[in-house]
PDB file of C-alpha atoms and ligand atoms in Angstrom:
ATOM      1  CA  MET A   1       0.000   0.000   0.000  1.00 38.00           C
ATOM      2  CA  SER A   2       1.598   3.297  -1.020  1.00 38.00           C
ATOM      3  CA  GLU A   3       1.969   6.219   1.361  1.00 40.00           C
ATOM      4  CA  THR A   4      -0.074   8.377  -0.992  1.00 38.00           C
ATOM      5  CA  THR A   5      -3.103   6.088  -0.996  1.00 41.00           C
ATOM      6  CA  THR A   6      -6.057   7.946   0.480  1.00 42.00           C
ATOM      7  CA  ARG A   7      -7.510   6.503   3.654  1.00 42.00           C
ATOM      8  CA  SER A   8     -10.934   7.933   2.976  1.00 43.00           C
ATOM      9  CA  LEU A   9     -13.614   5.469   2.054  1.00 45.00           C
ATOM     10  CA  PRO A  10     -16.604   6.138  -0.186  1.00 40.00           C
ATOM     11  CA  ASP A  11     -19.644   7.715   1.469  1.00 43.00           C
ATOM     12  CA  LEU A  12     -18.063   7.714   4.863  1.00 42.00           C
ATOM     13  CA  GLY A  13     -17.824  11.444   5.404  1.00 40.00           C
ATOM     14  CA  THR A  14     -14.559  10.861   7.246  1.00 45.00           C
ATOM     15  CA  ARG A  15     -11.711  12.387   5.288  1.00 49.00           C
ATOM     16  CA  THR A  16      -8.228  12.783   6.573  1.00 68.00           C
ATOM     17  CA  ASP A  17      -8.924  16.393   7.554  1.00 90.00           C
ATOM     18  CA  GLU A  18     -12.075  15.543   9.528  1.00 94.00           C
ATOM     19  CA  ILE A  19     -12.575  13.876  12.867  1.00 96.00           C
ATOM     20  CA  THR A  20     -16.107  12.565  13.276  1.00 96.00           C
ATOM     21  CA  ILE A  21     -17.588  12.473  16.768  1.00 98.00           C
ATOM     22  CA  PHE A  22     -20.016   9.691  17.662  1.00 98.00           C
ATOM     23  CA  ALA A  23     -21.389  11.030  20.925  1.00 98.00           C
ATOM     24  CA  GLY A  24     -24.591  10.051  22.687  1.00 98.00           C
ATOM     25  CA  PRO A  25     -25.931   8.001  25.554  1.00 98.00           C
ATOM     26  CA  CYS A  26     -24.835   4.464  26.282  1.00 98.00           C
ATOM     27  CA  SER A  27     -28.494   3.392  26.149  1.00 98.00           C
ATOM     28  CA  VAL A  28     -31.515   5.120  24.666  1.00 98.00           C
ATOM     29  CA  GLU A  29     -33.804   5.362  27.715  1.00 98.00           C
ATOM     30  CA  SER A  30     -36.615   7.698  26.620  1.00 98.00           C
ATOM     31  CA  ALA A  31     -37.448  10.246  23.921  1.00 98.00           C
ATOM     32  CA  GLU A  32     -36.799  13.098  26.399  1.00 98.00           C
ATOM     33  CA  GLN A  33     -33.394  11.749  27.406  1.00 98.00           C
ATOM     34  CA  PHE A  34     -32.295  11.185  23.805  1.00 98.00           C
ATOM     35  CA  ASP A  35     -33.646  14.520  22.530  1.00 98.00           C
ATOM     36  CA  GLU A  36     -31.762  16.443  25.178  1.00 98.00           C
ATOM     37  CA  VAL A  37     -28.476  14.956  24.007  1.00 98.00           C
ATOM     38  CA  ALA A  38     -29.404  15.358  20.319  1.00 98.00           C
ATOM     39  CA  GLU A  39     -30.182  19.028  20.823  1.00 98.00           C
ATOM     40  CA  ALA A  40     -26.818  19.605  22.527  1.00 98.00           C
ATOM     41  CA  LEU A  41     -24.881  17.803  19.781  1.00 98.00           C
ATOM     42  CA  ALA A  42     -26.699  19.690  17.018  1.00 98.00           C
ATOM     43  CA  GLU A  43     -25.912  22.989  18.776  1.00 98.00           C
ATOM     44  CA  CYS A  44     -22.244  21.975  18.622  1.00 98.00           C
ATOM     45  CA  GLY A  45     -22.467  21.476  14.845  1.00 98.00           C
ATOM     46  CA  LEU A  46     -21.923  17.723  15.006  1.00 98.00           C
ATOM     47  CA  THR A  47     -23.228  15.303  12.393  1.00 97.00           C
ATOM     48  CA  TRP A  48     -23.850  11.996  14.214  1.00 98.00           C
ATOM     49  CA  ILE A  49     -25.416  10.693  17.420  1.00 98.00           C
ATOM     50  CA  ARG A  50     -24.985   7.235  18.944  1.00 98.00           C
ATOM     51  CA  GLY A  51     -27.256   5.306  21.297  1.00 98.00           C
ATOM     52  CA  GLY A  52     -27.801   1.726  22.395  1.00 98.00           C
ATOM     53  CA  ALA A  53     -31.121   0.110  21.437  1.00 98.00           C
ATOM     54  CA  PHE A  54     -30.160  -3.542  21.958  1.00 97.00           C
ATOM     55  CA  LYS A  55     -27.620  -3.722  24.793  1.00 93.00           C
ATOM     56  CA  PRO A  56     -25.089  -6.589  25.036  1.00 88.00           C
ATOM     57  CA  ARG A  57     -24.978  -6.654  28.864  1.00 90.00           C
ATOM     58  CA  THR A  58     -22.586  -8.948  30.686  1.00 90.00           C
ATOM     59  CA  ASN A  59     -25.279  -9.547  33.321  1.00 93.00           C
ATOM     60  CA  PRO A  60     -28.567 -10.857  31.829  1.00 94.00           C
ATOM     61  CA  HIS A  61     -30.517  -9.088  34.597  1.00 93.00           C
ATOM     62  CA  SER A  62     -29.159  -5.645  33.619  1.00 94.00           C
ATOM     63  CA  PHE A  63     -31.153  -3.262  31.375  1.00 94.00           C
ATOM     64  CA  GLN A  64     -31.232  -4.805  27.884  1.00 96.00           C
ATOM     65  CA  GLY A  65     -32.324  -1.732  25.910  1.00 97.00           C
ATOM     66  CA  LEU A  66     -35.663  -0.556  24.528  1.00 97.00           C
ATOM     67  CA  GLY A  67     -35.240  -2.402  21.217  1.00 97.00           C
ATOM     68  CA  GLU A  68     -37.357  -1.130  18.328  1.00 97.00           C
ATOM     69  CA  GLU A  69     -38.821   1.655  20.457  1.00 98.00           C
ATOM     70  CA  ALA A  70     -35.260   3.005  20.841  1.00 98.00           C
ATOM     71  CA  LEU A  71     -34.752   2.840  17.077  1.00 98.00           C
ATOM     72  CA  GLN A  72     -37.917   4.922  16.594  1.00 98.00           C
ATOM     73  CA  ILE A  73     -36.760   7.457  19.178  1.00 98.00           C
ATOM     74  CA  MET A  74     -33.366   7.703  17.474  1.00 98.00           C
ATOM     75  CA  ALA A  75     -34.815   8.049  13.967  1.00 98.00           C
ATOM     76  CA  SER A  76     -37.183  10.812  14.967  1.00 98.00           C
ATOM     77  CA  ALA A  77     -34.503  12.768  16.864  1.00 98.00           C
ATOM     78  CA  GLY A  78     -32.099  12.242  13.972  1.00 98.00           C
ATOM     79  CA  LYS A  79     -34.606  13.800  11.581  1.00 98.00           C
ATOM     80  CA  ARG A  80     -35.481  16.660  13.910  1.00 98.00           C
ATOM     81  CA  TYR A  81     -31.869  17.628  14.671  1.00 98.00           C
ATOM     82  CA  ASN A  82     -30.360  16.607  11.329  1.00 98.00           C
ATOM     83  CA  LEU A  83     -28.051  14.030  12.860  1.00 98.00           C
ATOM     84  CA  ARG A  84     -27.075  10.651  11.456  1.00 98.00           C
ATOM     85  CA  ILE A  85     -27.730   7.794  13.869  1.00 98.00           C
ATOM     86  CA  LEU A  86     -25.509   4.916  14.936  1.00 98.00           C
ATOM     87  CA  THR A  87     -26.508   1.887  16.994  1.00 98.00           C
ATOM     88  CA  GLU A  88     -25.201  -1.565  17.821  1.00 98.00           C
ATOM     89  CA  VAL A  89     -26.561  -4.760  16.268  1.00 98.00           C
ATOM     90  CA  VAL A  90     -26.255  -7.769  18.581  1.00 97.00           C
ATOM     91  CA  ASP A  91     -28.212 -10.416  16.701  1.00 97.00           C
ATOM     92  CA  SER A  92     -28.329 -11.463  13.035  1.00 98.00           C
ATOM     93  CA  ALA A  93     -32.122 -11.616  13.294  1.00 97.00           C
ATOM     94  CA  HIS A  94     -32.194  -7.843  13.994  1.00 97.00           C
ATOM     95  CA  CYS A  95     -30.120  -6.857  10.927  1.00 98.00           C
ATOM     96  CA  PRO A  96     -32.957  -5.868   8.534  1.00 98.00           C
ATOM     97  CA  LEU A  97     -34.867  -4.023  11.284  1.00 98.00           C
ATOM     98  CA  VAL A  98     -31.867  -2.031  12.532  1.00 98.00           C
ATOM     99  CA  HIS A  99     -30.691  -1.361   8.971  1.00 98.00           C
ATOM    100  CA  SER A 100     -34.098   0.113   8.091  1.00 98.00           C
ATOM    101  CA  TYR A 101     -33.777   2.792  10.814  1.00 98.00           C
ATOM    102  CA  VAL A 102     -30.124   3.792  11.084  1.00 98.00           C
ATOM    103  CA  ASP A 103     -27.269   5.400   9.132  1.00 98.00           C
ATOM    104  CA  GLY A 104     -24.514   3.416  10.820  1.00 98.00           C
ATOM    105  CA  LEU A 105     -24.420  -0.106  12.318  1.00 98.00           C
ATOM    106  CA  GLN A 106     -22.087  -0.850  15.205  1.00 98.00           C
ATOM    107  CA  ILE A 107     -20.558  -4.228  16.025  1.00 98.00           C
ATOM    108  CA  GLY A 108     -19.569  -4.428  19.682  1.00 98.00           C
ATOM    109  CA  THR A 109     -16.447  -5.874  21.243  1.00 98.00           C
ATOM    110  CA  ARG A 110     -18.283  -9.005  22.420  1.00 98.00           C
ATOM    111  CA  ASN A 111     -19.285  -9.809  18.841  1.00 98.00           C
ATOM    112  CA  MET A 112     -16.039  -9.164  16.968  1.00 98.00           C
ATOM    113  CA  ALA A 113     -15.620 -12.868  16.366  1.00 98.00           C
ATOM    114  CA  ASN A 114     -19.312 -13.617  15.754  1.00 98.00           C
ATOM    115  CA  PHE A 115     -18.621 -14.288  12.096  1.00 98.00           C
ATOM    116  CA  SER A 116     -22.195 -15.090  11.122  1.00 98.00           C
ATOM    117  CA  LEU A 117     -23.294 -11.690  12.531  1.00 98.00           C
ATOM    118  CA  LEU A 118     -20.475  -9.996  10.581  1.00 98.00           C
ATOM    119  CA  LYS A 119     -21.510 -11.739   7.353  1.00 98.00           C
ATOM    120  CA  ASN A 120     -25.142 -10.771   7.904  1.00 98.00           C
ATOM    121  CA  ILE A 121     -24.228  -7.145   8.514  1.00 98.00           C
ATOM    122  CA  GLY A 122     -22.159  -7.225   5.312  1.00 98.00           C
ATOM    123  CA  LEU A 123     -25.124  -8.662   3.423  1.00 98.00           C
ATOM    124  CA  VAL A 124     -27.730  -6.280   4.823  1.00 98.00           C
ATOM    125  CA  THR A 125     -25.547  -3.256   3.924  1.00 98.00           C
ATOM    126  CA  ALA A 126     -24.373  -4.646   0.561  1.00 98.00           C
ATOM    127  CA  ASP A 127     -26.529  -2.228  -1.465  1.00 97.00           C
ATOM    128  CA  SER A 128     -26.875   0.717   0.922  1.00 97.00           C
ATOM    129  CA  HIS A 129     -23.163   0.809   1.867  1.00 96.00           C
ATOM    130  CA  LYS A 130     -24.193   2.213   5.239  1.00 97.00           C
ATOM    131  CA  MET A 131     -21.239   2.718   7.575  1.00 97.00           C
ATOM    132  CA  VAL A 132     -20.301  -0.227   9.788  1.00 98.00           C
ATOM    133  CA  LEU A 133     -18.400   0.685  12.964  1.00 98.00           C
ATOM    134  CA  PHE A 134     -16.419  -2.416  13.836  1.00 98.00           C
ATOM    135  CA  LYS A 135     -15.124  -2.589  17.389  1.00 98.00           C
ATOM    136  CA  ARG A 136     -12.058  -4.565  18.335  1.00 99.00           C
ATOM    137  CA  GLY A 137     -12.573  -7.639  20.509  1.00 98.00           C
ATOM    138  CA  MET A 138     -11.261  -6.874  23.989  1.00 98.00           C
ATOM    139  CA  ALA A 139      -8.756  -9.736  23.697  1.00 98.00           C
ATOM    140  CA  ALA A 140      -8.146  -9.702  19.945  1.00 98.00           C
ATOM    141  CA  THR A 141      -4.925  -8.905  18.120  1.00 98.00           C
ATOM    142  CA  ILE A 142      -5.000  -6.271  15.397  1.00 98.00           C
ATOM    143  CA  SER A 143      -4.409  -8.916  12.755  1.00 98.00           C
ATOM    144  CA  GLU A 144      -7.382 -10.994  13.999  1.00 98.00           C
ATOM    145  CA  TRP A 145      -9.517  -7.845  13.984  1.00 98.00           C
ATOM    146  CA  LEU A 146      -8.469  -6.875  10.439  1.00 97.00           C
ATOM    147  CA  ALA A 147      -9.039 -10.414   9.188  1.00 98.00           C
ATOM    148  CA  ALA A 148     -12.530 -10.441  10.718  1.00 98.00           C
ATOM    149  CA  ALA A 149     -13.371  -7.162   8.945  1.00 98.00           C
ATOM    150  CA  GLU A 150     -13.286  -9.091   5.666  1.00 97.00           C
ATOM    151  CA  TYR A 151     -16.407 -10.999   6.744  1.00 98.00           C
ATOM    152  CA  ILE A 152     -18.166  -7.626   6.464  1.00 98.00           C
ATOM    153  CA  THR A 153     -16.505  -6.326   3.302  1.00 97.00           C
ATOM    154  CA  MET A 154     -16.756  -9.576   1.325  1.00 97.00           C
ATOM    155  CA  SER A 155     -20.355  -8.764   0.327  1.00 96.00           C
ATOM    156  CA  SER A 156     -19.217  -5.442  -1.227  1.00 94.00           C
ATOM    157  CA  ASN A 157     -19.689  -2.854   1.518  1.00 96.00           C
ATOM    158  CA  GLN A 158     -16.214  -1.388   2.055  1.00 94.00           C
ATOM    159  CA  ASN A 159     -17.591   1.395   4.243  1.00 95.00           C
ATOM    160  CA  VAL A 160     -16.167   0.003   7.470  1.00 96.00           C
ATOM    161  CA  MET A 161     -14.612   2.028  10.261  1.00 96.00           C
ATOM    162  CA  MET A 162     -12.500   0.183  12.803  1.00 97.00           C
ATOM    163  CA  CYS A 163     -13.001   1.153  16.447  1.00 98.00           C
ATOM    164  CA  GLU A 164     -10.439   0.629  19.213  1.00 99.00           C
ATOM    165  CA  ARG A 165     -12.174   0.472  22.620  1.00 98.00           C
ATOM    166  CA  GLY A 166      -9.628  -0.917  25.050  1.00 98.00           C
ATOM    167  CA  LEU A 167      -8.295  -4.345  25.933  1.00 98.00           C
ATOM    168  CA  ARG A 168      -8.613  -6.676  28.886  1.00 98.00           C
ATOM    169  CA  THR A 169      -5.218  -6.656  30.654  1.00 98.00           C
ATOM    170  CA  PHE A 170      -3.890  -7.115  34.210  1.00 98.00           C
ATOM    171  CA  GLU A 171      -4.424  -3.382  34.844  1.00 98.00           C
ATOM    172  CA  THR A 172      -7.369  -2.499  37.083  1.00 97.00           C
ATOM    173  CA  ALA A 173      -6.951   1.300  37.377  1.00 98.00           C
ATOM    174  CA  THR A 174      -9.001   1.687  34.192  1.00 98.00           C
ATOM    175  CA  ARG A 175     -11.956  -0.357  32.960  1.00 98.00           C
ATOM    176  CA  PHE A 176      -9.952  -1.492  29.896  1.00 98.00           C
ATOM    177  CA  THR A 177      -6.439  -0.643  28.684  1.00 98.00           C
ATOM    178  CA  LEU A 178      -6.688   1.665  25.673  1.00 99.00           C
ATOM    179  CA  ASP A 179      -4.320   0.570  22.904  1.00 98.00           C
ATOM    180  CA  ILE A 180      -3.507   3.926  21.360  1.00 98.00           C
ATOM    181  CA  SER A 181      -1.012   2.235  19.017  1.00 98.00           C
ATOM    182  CA  ALA A 182      -3.953   0.703  17.195  1.00 98.00           C
ATOM    183  CA  VAL A 183      -4.450   4.100  15.499  1.00 96.00           C
ATOM    184  CA  PRO A 184      -1.150   4.254  13.582  1.00 93.00           C
ATOM    185  CA  VAL A 185      -1.077   0.481  13.092  1.00 94.00           C
ATOM    186  CA  ILE A 186      -4.508   0.402  11.442  1.00 95.00           C
ATOM    187  CA  HIS A 187      -3.475   3.328   9.240  1.00 92.00           C
ATOM    188  CA  LYS A 188      -0.285   1.526   8.295  1.00 91.00           C
ATOM    189  CA  GLN A 189      -1.835  -1.875   7.658  1.00 92.00           C
ATOM    190  CA  SER A 190      -5.193  -1.028   6.090  1.00 93.00           C
ATOM    191  CA  LEU A 191      -7.260   1.510   4.209  1.00 90.00           C
ATOM    192  CA  PHE A 192      -9.846   1.675   6.985  1.00 94.00           C
ATOM    193  CA  PRO A 193     -10.343   4.794   9.063  1.00 94.00           C
ATOM    194  CA  ILE A 194     -10.197   4.306  12.815  1.00 96.00           C
ATOM    195  CA  CYS A 195     -12.385   5.567  15.621  1.00 97.00           C
ATOM    196  CA  VAL A 196     -11.336   5.493  19.265  1.00 98.00           C
ATOM    197  CA  ASP A 197     -14.044   4.869  21.851  1.00 99.00           C
ATOM    198  CA  VAL A 198     -12.638   6.707  24.867  1.00 99.00           C
ATOM    199  CA  SER A 199     -15.540   6.113  27.282  1.00 99.00           C
ATOM    200  CA  HIS A 200     -15.448   2.325  27.695  1.00 98.00           C
ATOM    201  CA  PRO A 201     -11.694   2.071  28.422  1.00 98.00           C
ATOM    202  CA  ALA A 202     -11.900   5.028  30.829  1.00 98.00           C
ATOM    203  CA  GLY A 203     -14.785   3.603  32.865  1.00 98.00           C
ATOM    204  CA  VAL A 204     -14.929   6.896  34.778  1.00 98.00           C
ATOM    205  CA  ARG A 205     -15.625  10.313  33.304  1.00 98.00           C
ATOM    206  CA  ASP A 206     -12.587  12.209  34.579  1.00 98.00           C
ATOM    207  CA  LEU A 207     -10.261  10.090  32.420  1.00 98.00           C
ATOM    208  CA  VAL A 208     -12.255  10.698  29.227  1.00 99.00           C
ATOM    209  CA  PRO A 209     -10.703  14.080  28.230  1.00 98.00           C
ATOM    210  CA  SER A 210      -7.098  12.799  28.399  1.00 98.00           C
ATOM    211  CA  LEU A 211      -7.884   9.699  26.352  1.00 99.00           C
ATOM    212  CA  ALA A 212      -9.769  11.799  23.780  1.00 99.00           C
ATOM    213  CA  LYS A 213      -6.896  14.252  23.395  1.00 98.00           C
ATOM    214  CA  ALA A 214      -4.368  11.421  23.112  1.00 98.00           C
ATOM    215  CA  SER A 215      -6.485   9.805  20.386  1.00 98.00           C
ATOM    216  CA  VAL A 216      -6.702  13.025  18.377  1.00 97.00           C
ATOM    217  CA  ALA A 217      -2.939  13.516  18.752  1.00 97.00           C
ATOM    218  CA  ALA A 218      -2.387   9.931  17.539  1.00 95.00           C
ATOM    219  CA  GLY A 219      -4.332  10.690  14.348  1.00 94.00           C
ATOM    220  CA  CYS A 220      -7.735   9.071  14.886  1.00 96.00           C
ATOM    221  CA  ASP A 221     -10.443   9.638  12.256  1.00 95.00           C
ATOM    222  CA  ALA A 222     -13.281   9.557  14.777  1.00 97.00           C
ATOM    223  CA  LEU A 223     -14.026   9.488  18.486  1.00 98.00           C
ATOM    224  CA  MET A 224     -16.816   7.801  20.425  1.00 98.00           C
ATOM    225  CA  ILE A 225     -17.831   9.592  23.635  1.00 99.00           C
ATOM    226  CA  GLU A 226     -20.817   8.662  25.813  1.00 98.00           C
ATOM    227  CA  VAL A 227     -23.004  11.601  26.877  1.00 99.00           C
ATOM    228  CA  HIS A 228     -26.075  11.468  29.163  1.00 98.00           C
ATOM    229  CA  PRO A 229     -28.228  14.319  30.495  1.00 98.00           C
ATOM    230  CA  ASN A 230     -28.133  12.878  34.007  1.00 98.00           C
ATOM    231  CA  PRO A 231     -25.343  10.260  34.348  1.00 98.00           C
ATOM    232  CA  PRO A 232     -26.124   9.223  37.965  1.00 98.00           C
ATOM    233  CA  ALA A 233     -29.571   8.125  36.790  1.00 98.00           C
ATOM    234  CA  ALA A 234     -28.306   6.290  33.671  1.00 98.00           C
ATOM    235  CA  LEU A 235     -29.517   2.716  33.168  1.00 97.00           C
ATOM    236  CA  SER A 236     -26.042   1.672  31.933  1.00 97.00           C
ATOM    237  CA  ASP A 237     -22.482   3.001  32.199  1.00 98.00           C
ATOM    238  CA  GLY A 238     -23.398   6.021  34.371  1.00 98.00           C
ATOM    239  CA  PRO A 239     -19.898   6.592  35.849  1.00 98.00           C
ATOM    240  CA  GLN A 240     -18.235   7.099  32.453  1.00 98.00           C
ATOM    241  CA  GLN A 241     -20.821   9.308  30.739  1.00 98.00           C
ATOM    242  CA  LEU A 242     -20.273  13.063  30.405  1.00 98.00           C
ATOM    243  CA  THR A 243     -23.045  15.603  30.873  1.00 98.00           C
ATOM    244  CA  PRO A 244     -23.787  17.711  27.777  1.00 98.00           C
ATOM    245  CA  ARG A 245     -22.020  20.611  29.482  1.00 98.00           C
ATOM    246  CA  GLN A 246     -18.875  18.577  30.217  1.00 98.00           C
ATOM    247  CA  PHE A 247     -18.969  17.292  26.651  1.00 98.00           C
ATOM    248  CA  LYS A 248     -19.141  20.826  25.231  1.00 98.00           C
ATOM    249  CA  GLU A 249     -16.128  21.893  27.281  1.00 98.00           C
ATOM    250  CA  LEU A 250     -14.150  18.898  26.036  1.00 98.00           C
ATOM    251  CA  LEU A 251     -15.233  19.538  22.450  1.00 98.00           C
ATOM    252  CA  GLU A 252     -13.830  23.075  22.609  1.00 98.00           C
ATOM    253  CA  GLU A 253     -10.456  21.731  23.698  1.00 98.00           C
ATOM    254  CA  LEU A 254     -10.539  19.016  21.040  1.00 98.00           C
ATOM    255  CA  ARG A 255     -11.334  21.599  18.367  1.00 98.00           C
ATOM    256  CA  GLU A 256      -8.281  23.634  19.362  1.00 98.00           C
ATOM    257  CA  LEU A 257      -6.107  20.541  19.240  1.00 98.00           C
ATOM    258  CA  ALA A 258      -7.554  19.450  15.900  1.00 98.00           C
ATOM    259  CA  ALA A 259      -6.903  22.908  14.428  1.00 97.00           C
ATOM    260  CA  VAL A 260      -3.194  22.567  15.226  1.00 97.00           C
ATOM    261  CA  LEU A 261      -3.252  19.372  13.147  1.00 94.00           C
ATOM    262  CA  ASN A 262      -5.194  21.103  10.330  1.00 94.00           C
ATOM    263  CA  LYS A 263      -8.210  18.968  11.067  1.00 95.00           C
ATOM    264  CA  LYS A 264     -11.809  19.796  11.687  1.00 95.00           C
ATOM    265  CA  ILE A 265     -14.177  18.134  14.138  1.00 97.00           C
ATOM    266  CA  VAL A 266     -17.606  17.235  12.736  1.00 96.00           C
TER     267      VAL A 266
HETATM  268  C1  PEP B 301     -21.250   0.485  23.357  1.00 66.90           C
HETATM  269  O1  PEP B 301     -20.584   1.224  22.601  1.00 66.90           O
HETATM  270  O2  PEP B 301     -22.383   0.781  23.730  1.00 66.90           O
HETATM  271  C2  PEP B 301     -20.674  -0.782  23.843  1.00 66.90           C
HETATM  272  C3  PEP B 301     -21.419  -1.695  24.467  1.00 66.90           C
HETATM  273  O3  PEP B 301     -19.369  -0.886  23.611  1.00 66.90           O
HETATM  274  P1  PEP B 301     -18.380  -2.151  23.654  1.00 66.90           P
HETATM  275  O4  PEP B 301     -18.913  -3.138  22.661  1.00 66.90           O
HETATM  276  O5  PEP B 301     -17.073  -1.532  23.243  1.00 66.90           O
HETATM  277  O6  PEP B 301     -18.362  -2.643  25.074  1.00 66.90           O
HETATM  278 MN1   MN B 302     -21.719   2.012  27.266  1.00 66.90          MN
END
């Protein structure tokens, strides 16, 4: 692969001079909760919002997401605030339903090696070429992750964005150990853009700004940041979510940093 080859992929909206932010709540909990975040992101001039509709919870008794109701809430807020919507698909049976509502389909860390789900997501997006955000398995090597991406692209949708989200290691000071080297390695070894999810490795909100700045400095093409109007009341991942106000403060700092690198945050 030559140095001059562009890393941008068709229809992705992520060029080398843009850093896309996928912010939004861990879980979609109600129309009011989601709208409040959507309004804040639109005010910031952002283009996407994320939210969990089907939640892959480690504990089966934890909140599992609102399912199709969440997809409806996301679609209507997306229209109202002119934001593209991104959500995780956890089951092959949900592929056509989720695809019919969203602009981007996320594959979570727990499903990186669920090859039948990857193939089905490739098939359901084969004509639309909707963006697939492909998270790294928490114990997967970069070469396993890149190989698995081909299960998605083999049906013709090349519009895949890789997403580093932290690894399971011996370290307990953070929820997961963020592998920042994944950013330059993915750029070196593939044509895919790379997002860094800074909320799940942090586990607590005060670490989020440092990880976000480090990711921008490392050259990421996108960031994922969880934002909730009232984190202590969140039904999932409360400790790591930023309030809209905290998010706006961070975004200002990230925009200054991005400007130094001749990049723009969208
Ligand atoms: C998420 O982004 O909502 C999520 C569950 O992330 P991960 O798959 O990285 O744990
Ligand atoms: Mn979460």
